[in-house]
PDB file of C-alpha atoms in Angstrom:
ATOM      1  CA  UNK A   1     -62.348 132.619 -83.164  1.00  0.00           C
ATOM      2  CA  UNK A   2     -63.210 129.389 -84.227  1.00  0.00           C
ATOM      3  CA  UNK A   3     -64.838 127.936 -87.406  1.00  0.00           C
ATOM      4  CA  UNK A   4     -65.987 125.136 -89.641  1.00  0.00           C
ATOM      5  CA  UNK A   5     -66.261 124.550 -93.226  1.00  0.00           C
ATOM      6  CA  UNK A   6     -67.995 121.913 -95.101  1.00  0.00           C
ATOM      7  CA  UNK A   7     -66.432 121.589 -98.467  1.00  0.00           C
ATOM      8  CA  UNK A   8     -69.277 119.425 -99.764  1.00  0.00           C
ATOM      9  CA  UNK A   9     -72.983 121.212 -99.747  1.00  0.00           C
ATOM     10  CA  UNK A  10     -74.281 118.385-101.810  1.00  0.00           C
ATOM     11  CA  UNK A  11     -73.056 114.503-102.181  1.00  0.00           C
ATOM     12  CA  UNK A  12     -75.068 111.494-103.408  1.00  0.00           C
ATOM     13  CA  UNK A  13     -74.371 107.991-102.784  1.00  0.00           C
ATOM     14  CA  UNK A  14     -75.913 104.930-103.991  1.00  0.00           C
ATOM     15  CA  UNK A  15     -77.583 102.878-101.288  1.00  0.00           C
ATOM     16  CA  UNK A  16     -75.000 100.465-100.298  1.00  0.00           C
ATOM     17  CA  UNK A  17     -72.344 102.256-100.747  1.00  0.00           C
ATOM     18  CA  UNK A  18     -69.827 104.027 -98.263  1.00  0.00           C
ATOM     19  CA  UNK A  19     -70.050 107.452 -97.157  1.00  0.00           C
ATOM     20  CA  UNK A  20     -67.262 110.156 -96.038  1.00  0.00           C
ATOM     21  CA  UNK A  21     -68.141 113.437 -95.511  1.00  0.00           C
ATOM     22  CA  UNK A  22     -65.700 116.123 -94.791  1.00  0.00           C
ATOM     23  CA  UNK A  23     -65.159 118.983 -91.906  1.00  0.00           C
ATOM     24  CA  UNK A  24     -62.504 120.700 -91.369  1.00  0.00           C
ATOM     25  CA  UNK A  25     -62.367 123.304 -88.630  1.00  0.00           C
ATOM     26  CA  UNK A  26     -60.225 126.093 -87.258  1.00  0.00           C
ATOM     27  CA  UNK A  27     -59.321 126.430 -83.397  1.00  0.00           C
ATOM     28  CA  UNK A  28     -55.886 127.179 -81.204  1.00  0.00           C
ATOM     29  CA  UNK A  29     -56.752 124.451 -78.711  1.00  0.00           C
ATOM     30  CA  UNK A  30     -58.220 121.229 -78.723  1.00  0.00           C
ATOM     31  CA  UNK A  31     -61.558 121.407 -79.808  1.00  0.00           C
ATOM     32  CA  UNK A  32     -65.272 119.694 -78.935  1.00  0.00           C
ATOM     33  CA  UNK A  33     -66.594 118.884 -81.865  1.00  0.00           C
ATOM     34  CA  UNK A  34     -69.692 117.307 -82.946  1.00  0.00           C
ATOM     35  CA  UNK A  35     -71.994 116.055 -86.275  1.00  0.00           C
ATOM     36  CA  UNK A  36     -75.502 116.693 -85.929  1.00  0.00           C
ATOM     37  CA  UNK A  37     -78.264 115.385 -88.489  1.00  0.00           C
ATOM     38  CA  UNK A  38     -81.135 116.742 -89.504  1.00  0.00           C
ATOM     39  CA  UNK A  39     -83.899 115.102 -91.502  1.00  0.00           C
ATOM     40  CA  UNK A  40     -86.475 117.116 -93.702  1.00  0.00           C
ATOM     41  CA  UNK A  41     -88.369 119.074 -91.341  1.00  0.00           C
ATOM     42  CA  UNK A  42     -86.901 117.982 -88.308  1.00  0.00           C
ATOM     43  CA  UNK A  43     -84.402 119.487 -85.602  1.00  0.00           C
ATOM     44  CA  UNK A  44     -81.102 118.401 -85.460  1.00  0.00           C
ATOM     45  CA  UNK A  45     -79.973 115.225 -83.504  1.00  0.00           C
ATOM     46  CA  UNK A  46     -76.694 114.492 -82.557  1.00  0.00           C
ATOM     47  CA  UNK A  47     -74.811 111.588 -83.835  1.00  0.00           C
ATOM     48  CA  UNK A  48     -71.483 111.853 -81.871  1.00  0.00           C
ATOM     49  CA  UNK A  49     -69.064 113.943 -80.119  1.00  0.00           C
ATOM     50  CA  UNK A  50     -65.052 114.088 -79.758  1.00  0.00           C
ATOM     51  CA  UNK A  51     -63.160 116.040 -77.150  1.00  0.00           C
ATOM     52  CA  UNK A  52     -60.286 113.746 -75.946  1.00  0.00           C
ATOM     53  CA  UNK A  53     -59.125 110.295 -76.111  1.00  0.00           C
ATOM     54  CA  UNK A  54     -59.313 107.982 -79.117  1.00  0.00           C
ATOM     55  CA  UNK A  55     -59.360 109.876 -82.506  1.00  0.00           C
ATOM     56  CA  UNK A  56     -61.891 107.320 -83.628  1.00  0.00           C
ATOM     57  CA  UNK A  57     -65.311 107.950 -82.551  1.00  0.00           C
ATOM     58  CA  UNK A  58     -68.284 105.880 -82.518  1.00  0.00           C
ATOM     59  CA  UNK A  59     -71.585 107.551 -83.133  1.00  0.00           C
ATOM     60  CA  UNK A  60     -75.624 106.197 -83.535  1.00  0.00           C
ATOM     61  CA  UNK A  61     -76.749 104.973 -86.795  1.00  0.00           C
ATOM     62  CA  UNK A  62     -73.571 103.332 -87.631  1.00  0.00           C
ATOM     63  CA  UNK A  63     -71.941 106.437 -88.147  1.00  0.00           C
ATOM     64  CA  UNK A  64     -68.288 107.151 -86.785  1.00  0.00           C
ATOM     65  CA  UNK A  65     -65.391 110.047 -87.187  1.00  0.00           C
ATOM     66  CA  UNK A  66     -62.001 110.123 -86.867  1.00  0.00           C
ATOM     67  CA  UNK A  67     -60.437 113.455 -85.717  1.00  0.00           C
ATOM     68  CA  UNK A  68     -56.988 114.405 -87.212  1.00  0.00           C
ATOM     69  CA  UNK A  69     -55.025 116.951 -85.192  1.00  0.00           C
ATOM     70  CA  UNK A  70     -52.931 117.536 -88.013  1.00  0.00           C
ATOM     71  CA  UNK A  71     -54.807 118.145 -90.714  1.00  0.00           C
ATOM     72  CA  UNK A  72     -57.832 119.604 -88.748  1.00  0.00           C
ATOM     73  CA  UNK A  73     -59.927 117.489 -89.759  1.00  0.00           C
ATOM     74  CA  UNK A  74     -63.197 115.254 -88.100  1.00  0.00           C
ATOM     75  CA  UNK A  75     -64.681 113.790 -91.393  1.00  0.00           C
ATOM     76  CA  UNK A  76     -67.842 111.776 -91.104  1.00  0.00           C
ATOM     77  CA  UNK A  77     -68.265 108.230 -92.385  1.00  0.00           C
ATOM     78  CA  UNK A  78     -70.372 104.866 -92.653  1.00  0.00           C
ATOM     79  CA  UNK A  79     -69.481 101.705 -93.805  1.00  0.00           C
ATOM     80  CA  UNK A  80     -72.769 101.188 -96.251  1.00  0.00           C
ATOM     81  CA  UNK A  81     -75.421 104.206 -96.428  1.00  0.00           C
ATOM     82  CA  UNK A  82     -79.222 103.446 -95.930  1.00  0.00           C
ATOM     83  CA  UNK A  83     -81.842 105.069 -97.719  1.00  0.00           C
ATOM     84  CA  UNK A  84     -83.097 106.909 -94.118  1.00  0.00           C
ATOM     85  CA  UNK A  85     -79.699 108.030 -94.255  1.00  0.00           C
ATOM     86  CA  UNK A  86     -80.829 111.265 -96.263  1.00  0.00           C
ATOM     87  CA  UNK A  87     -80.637 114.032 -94.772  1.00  0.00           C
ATOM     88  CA  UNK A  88     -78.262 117.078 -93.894  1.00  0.00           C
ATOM     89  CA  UNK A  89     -75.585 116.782 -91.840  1.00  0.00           C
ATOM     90  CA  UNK A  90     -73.874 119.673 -89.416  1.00  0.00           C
ATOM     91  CA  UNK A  91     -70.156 119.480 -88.276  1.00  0.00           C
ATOM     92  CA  UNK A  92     -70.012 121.896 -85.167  1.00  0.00           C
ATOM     93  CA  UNK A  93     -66.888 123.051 -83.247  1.00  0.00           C
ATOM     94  CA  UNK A  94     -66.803 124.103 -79.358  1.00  0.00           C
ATOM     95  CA  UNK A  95     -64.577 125.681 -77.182  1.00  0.00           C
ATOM     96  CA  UNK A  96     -65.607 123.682 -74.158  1.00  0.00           C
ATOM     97  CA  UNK A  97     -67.492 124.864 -71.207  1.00  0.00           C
ATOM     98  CA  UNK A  98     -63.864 125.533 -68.731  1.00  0.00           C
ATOM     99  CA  UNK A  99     -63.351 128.344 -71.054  1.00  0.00           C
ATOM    100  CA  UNK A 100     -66.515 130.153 -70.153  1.00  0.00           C
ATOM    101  CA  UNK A 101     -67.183 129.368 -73.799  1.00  0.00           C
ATOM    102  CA  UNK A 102     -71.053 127.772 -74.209  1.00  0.00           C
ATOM    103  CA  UNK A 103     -71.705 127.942 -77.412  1.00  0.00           C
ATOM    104  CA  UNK A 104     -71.014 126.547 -80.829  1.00  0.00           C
ATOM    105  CA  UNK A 105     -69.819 127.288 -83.750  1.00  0.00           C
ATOM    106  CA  UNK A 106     -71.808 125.376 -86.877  1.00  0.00           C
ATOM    107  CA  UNK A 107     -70.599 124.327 -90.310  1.00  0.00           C
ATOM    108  CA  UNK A 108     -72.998 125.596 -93.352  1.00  0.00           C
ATOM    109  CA  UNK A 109     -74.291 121.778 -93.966  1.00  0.00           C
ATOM    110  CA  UNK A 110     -74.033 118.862 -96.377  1.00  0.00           C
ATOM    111  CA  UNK A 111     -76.880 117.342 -97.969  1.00  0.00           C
ATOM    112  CA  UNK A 112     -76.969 114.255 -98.284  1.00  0.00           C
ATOM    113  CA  UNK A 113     -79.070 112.245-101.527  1.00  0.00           C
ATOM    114  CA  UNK A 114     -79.234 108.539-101.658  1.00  0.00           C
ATOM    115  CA  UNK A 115     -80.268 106.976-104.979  1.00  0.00           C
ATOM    116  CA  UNK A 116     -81.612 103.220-104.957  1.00  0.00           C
TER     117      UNK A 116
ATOM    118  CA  UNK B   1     -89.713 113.560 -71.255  1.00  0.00           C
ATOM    119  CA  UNK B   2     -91.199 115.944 -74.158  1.00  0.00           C
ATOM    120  CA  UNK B   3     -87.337 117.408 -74.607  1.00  0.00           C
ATOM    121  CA  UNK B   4     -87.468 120.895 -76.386  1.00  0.00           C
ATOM    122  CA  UNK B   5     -91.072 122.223 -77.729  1.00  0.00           C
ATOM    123  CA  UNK B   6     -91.152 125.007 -79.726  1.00  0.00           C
ATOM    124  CA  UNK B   7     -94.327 127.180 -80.587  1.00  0.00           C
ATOM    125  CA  UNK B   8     -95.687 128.047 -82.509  1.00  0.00           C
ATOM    126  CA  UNK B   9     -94.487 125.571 -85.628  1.00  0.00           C
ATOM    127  CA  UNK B  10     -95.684 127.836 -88.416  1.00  0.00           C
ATOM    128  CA  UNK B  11     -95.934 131.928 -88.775  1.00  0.00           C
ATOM    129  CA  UNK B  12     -96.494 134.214 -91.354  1.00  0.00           C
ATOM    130  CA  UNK B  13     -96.409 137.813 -90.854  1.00  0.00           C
ATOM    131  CA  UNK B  14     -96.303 141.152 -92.739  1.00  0.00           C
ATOM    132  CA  UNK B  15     -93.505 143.517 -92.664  1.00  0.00           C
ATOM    133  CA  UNK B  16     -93.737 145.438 -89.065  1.00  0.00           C
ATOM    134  CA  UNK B  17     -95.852 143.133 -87.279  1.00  0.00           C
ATOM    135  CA  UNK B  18     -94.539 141.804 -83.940  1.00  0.00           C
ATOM    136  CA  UNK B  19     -94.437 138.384 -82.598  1.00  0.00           C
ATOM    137  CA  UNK B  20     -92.665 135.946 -80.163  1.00  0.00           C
ATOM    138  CA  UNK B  21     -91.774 132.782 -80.069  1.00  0.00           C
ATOM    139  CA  UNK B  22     -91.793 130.371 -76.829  1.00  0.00           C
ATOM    140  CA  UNK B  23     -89.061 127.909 -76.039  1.00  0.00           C
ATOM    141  CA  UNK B  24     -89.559 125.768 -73.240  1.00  0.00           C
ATOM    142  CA  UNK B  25     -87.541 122.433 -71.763  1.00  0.00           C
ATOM    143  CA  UNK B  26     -87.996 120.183 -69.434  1.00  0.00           C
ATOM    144  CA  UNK B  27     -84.794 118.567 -69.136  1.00  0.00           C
ATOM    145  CA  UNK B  28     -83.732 121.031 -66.438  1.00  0.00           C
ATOM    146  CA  UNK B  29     -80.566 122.643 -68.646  1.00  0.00           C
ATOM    147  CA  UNK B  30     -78.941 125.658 -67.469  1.00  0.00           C
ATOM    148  CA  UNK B  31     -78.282 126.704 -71.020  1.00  0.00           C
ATOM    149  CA  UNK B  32     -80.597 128.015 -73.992  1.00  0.00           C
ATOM    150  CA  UNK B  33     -79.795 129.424 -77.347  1.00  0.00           C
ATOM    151  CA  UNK B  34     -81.899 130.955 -80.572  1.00  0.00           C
ATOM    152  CA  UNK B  35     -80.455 130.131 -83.706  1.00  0.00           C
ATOM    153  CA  UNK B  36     -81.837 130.916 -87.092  1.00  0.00           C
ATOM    154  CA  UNK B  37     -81.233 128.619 -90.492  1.00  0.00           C
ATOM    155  CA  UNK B  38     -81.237 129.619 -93.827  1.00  0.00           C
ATOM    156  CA  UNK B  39     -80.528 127.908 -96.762  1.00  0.00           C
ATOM    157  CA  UNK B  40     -76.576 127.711 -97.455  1.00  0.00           C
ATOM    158  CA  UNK B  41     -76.052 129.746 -94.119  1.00  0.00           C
ATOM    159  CA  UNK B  42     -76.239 126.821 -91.696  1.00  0.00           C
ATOM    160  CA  UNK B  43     -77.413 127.468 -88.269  1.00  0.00           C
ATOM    161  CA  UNK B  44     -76.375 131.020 -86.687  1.00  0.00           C
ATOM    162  CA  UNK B  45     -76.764 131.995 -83.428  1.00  0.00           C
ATOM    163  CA  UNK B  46     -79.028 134.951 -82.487  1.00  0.00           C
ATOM    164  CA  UNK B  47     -79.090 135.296 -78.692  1.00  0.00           C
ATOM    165  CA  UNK B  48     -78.086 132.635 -75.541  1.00  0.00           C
ATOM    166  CA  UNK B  49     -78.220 132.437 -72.212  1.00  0.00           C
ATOM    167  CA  UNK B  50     -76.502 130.580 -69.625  1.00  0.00           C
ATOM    168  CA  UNK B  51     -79.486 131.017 -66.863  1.00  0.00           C
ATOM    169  CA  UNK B  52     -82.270 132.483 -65.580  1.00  0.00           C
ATOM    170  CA  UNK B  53     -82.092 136.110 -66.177  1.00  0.00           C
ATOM    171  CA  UNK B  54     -78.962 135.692 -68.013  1.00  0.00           C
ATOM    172  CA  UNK B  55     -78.704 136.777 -71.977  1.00  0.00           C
ATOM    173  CA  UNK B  56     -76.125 137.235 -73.992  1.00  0.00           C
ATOM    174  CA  UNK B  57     -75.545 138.369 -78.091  1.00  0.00           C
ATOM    175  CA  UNK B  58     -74.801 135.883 -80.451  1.00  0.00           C
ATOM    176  CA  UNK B  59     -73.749 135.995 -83.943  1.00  0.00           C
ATOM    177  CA  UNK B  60     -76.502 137.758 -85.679  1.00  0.00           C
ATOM    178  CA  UNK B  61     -78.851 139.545 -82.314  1.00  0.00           C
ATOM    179  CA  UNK B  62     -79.813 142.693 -84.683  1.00  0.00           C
ATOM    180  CA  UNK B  63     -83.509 142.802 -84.779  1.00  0.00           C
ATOM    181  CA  UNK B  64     -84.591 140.231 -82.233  1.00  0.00           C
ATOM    182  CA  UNK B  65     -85.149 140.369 -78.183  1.00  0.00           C
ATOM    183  CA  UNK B  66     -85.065 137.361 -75.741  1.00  0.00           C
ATOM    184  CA  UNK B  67     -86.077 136.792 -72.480  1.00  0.00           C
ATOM    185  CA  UNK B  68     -85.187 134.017 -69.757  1.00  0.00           C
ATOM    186  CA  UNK B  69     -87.673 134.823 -66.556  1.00  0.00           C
ATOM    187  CA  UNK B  70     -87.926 131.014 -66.167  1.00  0.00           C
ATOM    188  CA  UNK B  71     -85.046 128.561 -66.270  1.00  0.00           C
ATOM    189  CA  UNK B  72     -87.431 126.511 -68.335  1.00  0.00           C
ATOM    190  CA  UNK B  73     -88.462 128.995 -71.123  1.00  0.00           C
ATOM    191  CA  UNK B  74     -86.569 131.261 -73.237  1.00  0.00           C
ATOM    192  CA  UNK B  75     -88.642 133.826 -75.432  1.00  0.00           C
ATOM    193  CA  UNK B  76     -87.628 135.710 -78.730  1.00  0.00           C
ATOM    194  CA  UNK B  77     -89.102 138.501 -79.652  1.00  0.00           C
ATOM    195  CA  UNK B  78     -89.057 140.172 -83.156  1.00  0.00           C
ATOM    196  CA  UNK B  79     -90.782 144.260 -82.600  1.00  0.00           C
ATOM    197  CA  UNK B  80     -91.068 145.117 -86.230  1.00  0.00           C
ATOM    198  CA  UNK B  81     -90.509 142.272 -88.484  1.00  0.00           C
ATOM    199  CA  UNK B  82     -88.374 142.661 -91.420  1.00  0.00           C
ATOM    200  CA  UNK B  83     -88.534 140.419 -94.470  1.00  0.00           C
ATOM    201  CA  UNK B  84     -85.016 139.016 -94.051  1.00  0.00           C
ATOM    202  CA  UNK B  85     -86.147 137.850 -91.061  1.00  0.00           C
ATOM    203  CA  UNK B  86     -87.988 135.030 -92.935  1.00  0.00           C
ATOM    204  CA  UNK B  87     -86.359 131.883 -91.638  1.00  0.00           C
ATOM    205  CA  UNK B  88     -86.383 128.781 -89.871  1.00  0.00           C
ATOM    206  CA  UNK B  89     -86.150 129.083 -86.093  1.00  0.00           C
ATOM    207  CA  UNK B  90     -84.281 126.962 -84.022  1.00  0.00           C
ATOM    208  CA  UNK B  91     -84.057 126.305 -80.578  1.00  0.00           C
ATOM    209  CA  UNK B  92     -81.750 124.189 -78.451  1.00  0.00           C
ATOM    210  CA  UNK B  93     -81.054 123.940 -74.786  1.00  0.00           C
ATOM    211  CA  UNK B  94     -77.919 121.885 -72.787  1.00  0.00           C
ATOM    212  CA  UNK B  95     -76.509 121.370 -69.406  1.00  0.00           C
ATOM    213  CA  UNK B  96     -72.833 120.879 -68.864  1.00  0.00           C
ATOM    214  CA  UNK B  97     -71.730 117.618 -69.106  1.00  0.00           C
ATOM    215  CA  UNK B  98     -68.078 116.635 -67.464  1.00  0.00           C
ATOM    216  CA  UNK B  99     -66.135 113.863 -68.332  1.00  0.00           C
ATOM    217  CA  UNK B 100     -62.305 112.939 -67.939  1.00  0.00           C
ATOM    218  CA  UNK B 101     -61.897 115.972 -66.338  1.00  0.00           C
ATOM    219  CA  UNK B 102     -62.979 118.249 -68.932  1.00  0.00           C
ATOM    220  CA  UNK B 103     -66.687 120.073 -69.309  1.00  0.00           C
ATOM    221  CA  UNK B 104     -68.554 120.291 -72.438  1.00  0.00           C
ATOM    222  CA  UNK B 105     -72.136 120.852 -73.446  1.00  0.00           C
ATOM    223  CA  UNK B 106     -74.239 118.922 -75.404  1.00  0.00           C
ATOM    224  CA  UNK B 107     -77.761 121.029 -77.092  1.00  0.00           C
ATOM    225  CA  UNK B 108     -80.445 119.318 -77.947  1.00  0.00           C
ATOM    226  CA  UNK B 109     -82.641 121.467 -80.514  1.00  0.00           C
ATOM    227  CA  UNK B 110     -86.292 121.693 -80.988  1.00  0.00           C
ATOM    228  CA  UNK B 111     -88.071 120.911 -83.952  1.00  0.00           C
ATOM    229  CA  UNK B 112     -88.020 124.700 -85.542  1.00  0.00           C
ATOM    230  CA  UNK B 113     -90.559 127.258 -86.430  1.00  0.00           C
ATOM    231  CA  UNK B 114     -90.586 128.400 -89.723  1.00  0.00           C
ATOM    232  CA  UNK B 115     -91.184 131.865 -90.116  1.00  0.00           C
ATOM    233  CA  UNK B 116     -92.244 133.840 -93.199  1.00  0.00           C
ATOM    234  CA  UNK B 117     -92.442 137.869 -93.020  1.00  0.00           C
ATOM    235  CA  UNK B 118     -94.236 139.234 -95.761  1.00  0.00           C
TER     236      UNK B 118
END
């Protein structure tokens, strides 16, 4: 079965400053995986996807994710955080649709605090 | 495009009251999926459904129905509501999406209910 964790469930950053934030998940084959966003109130939106290819993805908002096979790993980061960058942010695993395998599999969520 | 719509956006209920809650898209996606969100949970899936008709169990089904009669909406249902059913209600719909030879399938979610059982 597959999983995700989310070591982090809080992190603040000062606005400016860089951002990593970590996932680490648990599947026997390549996975889909994914980092949603959700602002106060709001649904979740999704910032970008990996499922082949380069290991460095590029995502909206500036954000992008590098996925490491070896360490299971697809950790989130930006280059200098913006105050609307607060918010909490999902790392999701899937086992891809050729599997017969719809759905996904979400981390518990980091929360993200940006101080001026 | 109004994407996913979820109603209603607010609920309270008291403990054995029934109610359900409509999901409907317009982005003609073969897939639909109830999740539920709770604080230091993340998002858990409660029932899906691959097409009209179609349901399946997620991760946590116990106490809560769905229903897909239209490709467009997908219902859940909660017969006797139960405190711990106080939560905020997510749904999320996708199509599947193939590229470089491989299929995936990317949800897009609604904006929630939140749902408070007294």
């Amino acid at each position: 079965a597959q999983s995700v964790t989310q070591p982090d469930i809080h992190i603040t950053v000062s606005e400016g400053a860089s951002l990593e934030l970590r996932c680490n998940y648990s599947y026997g084959a390549t996975p889909y995986l994914f980092w949603y966003v959700q602002s106060p109130g709001q649904g979740l939106q999704l910032l970008l996807k990996y499922f082949s290819g380069d290991t460095l993805v590029q995502g909206i908002k500036g954000f992008e994710a590098e996925f490491k096979r070896s360490q299971s790993s697809f950790n989130l980061r930006k280059p200098s955080v913006h105050w609307s960058d607060a918010a909490e942010y999902f790392c999701a695993v899937g086992a891809g649709v050729n599997f017969g395998n719809e759905k996904l599999t979400f981390g518990t969520g980091t929360r993200l605090t940006i101080i001026p | 495009n109004a994407g996913v719509t979820q109603t209603p956006k607010f609920r309270v209920l008291k403990t054995g009251q029934s109610m359900t809650l409509l999901c409907a898209q317009d982005m003609n996606h073969e897939y639909m999926y109830w999740y539920r969100q709770d604080p230091g949970m993340g998002l858990r899936l409660i029932h899906y459904s691959v097409g009209e008709g179609t349901t399946a169990k997620g991760e946590v089904p116990d106490g809560y129905n769905v229903s897909r009669l239209k490709k467009q909406n997908f219902l859940l249902g909660l017969e006797s509501a139960a405190p711990s059913q106080t939560s905020v209600y997510f749904c999320a719909s996708s199509s599947r999406i193939r590229e470089d030879g491989r299929s995936y399938n990317e949800q897009f979610f609604g904006p929630g209910t939140r749902l408070t059982v007294l």
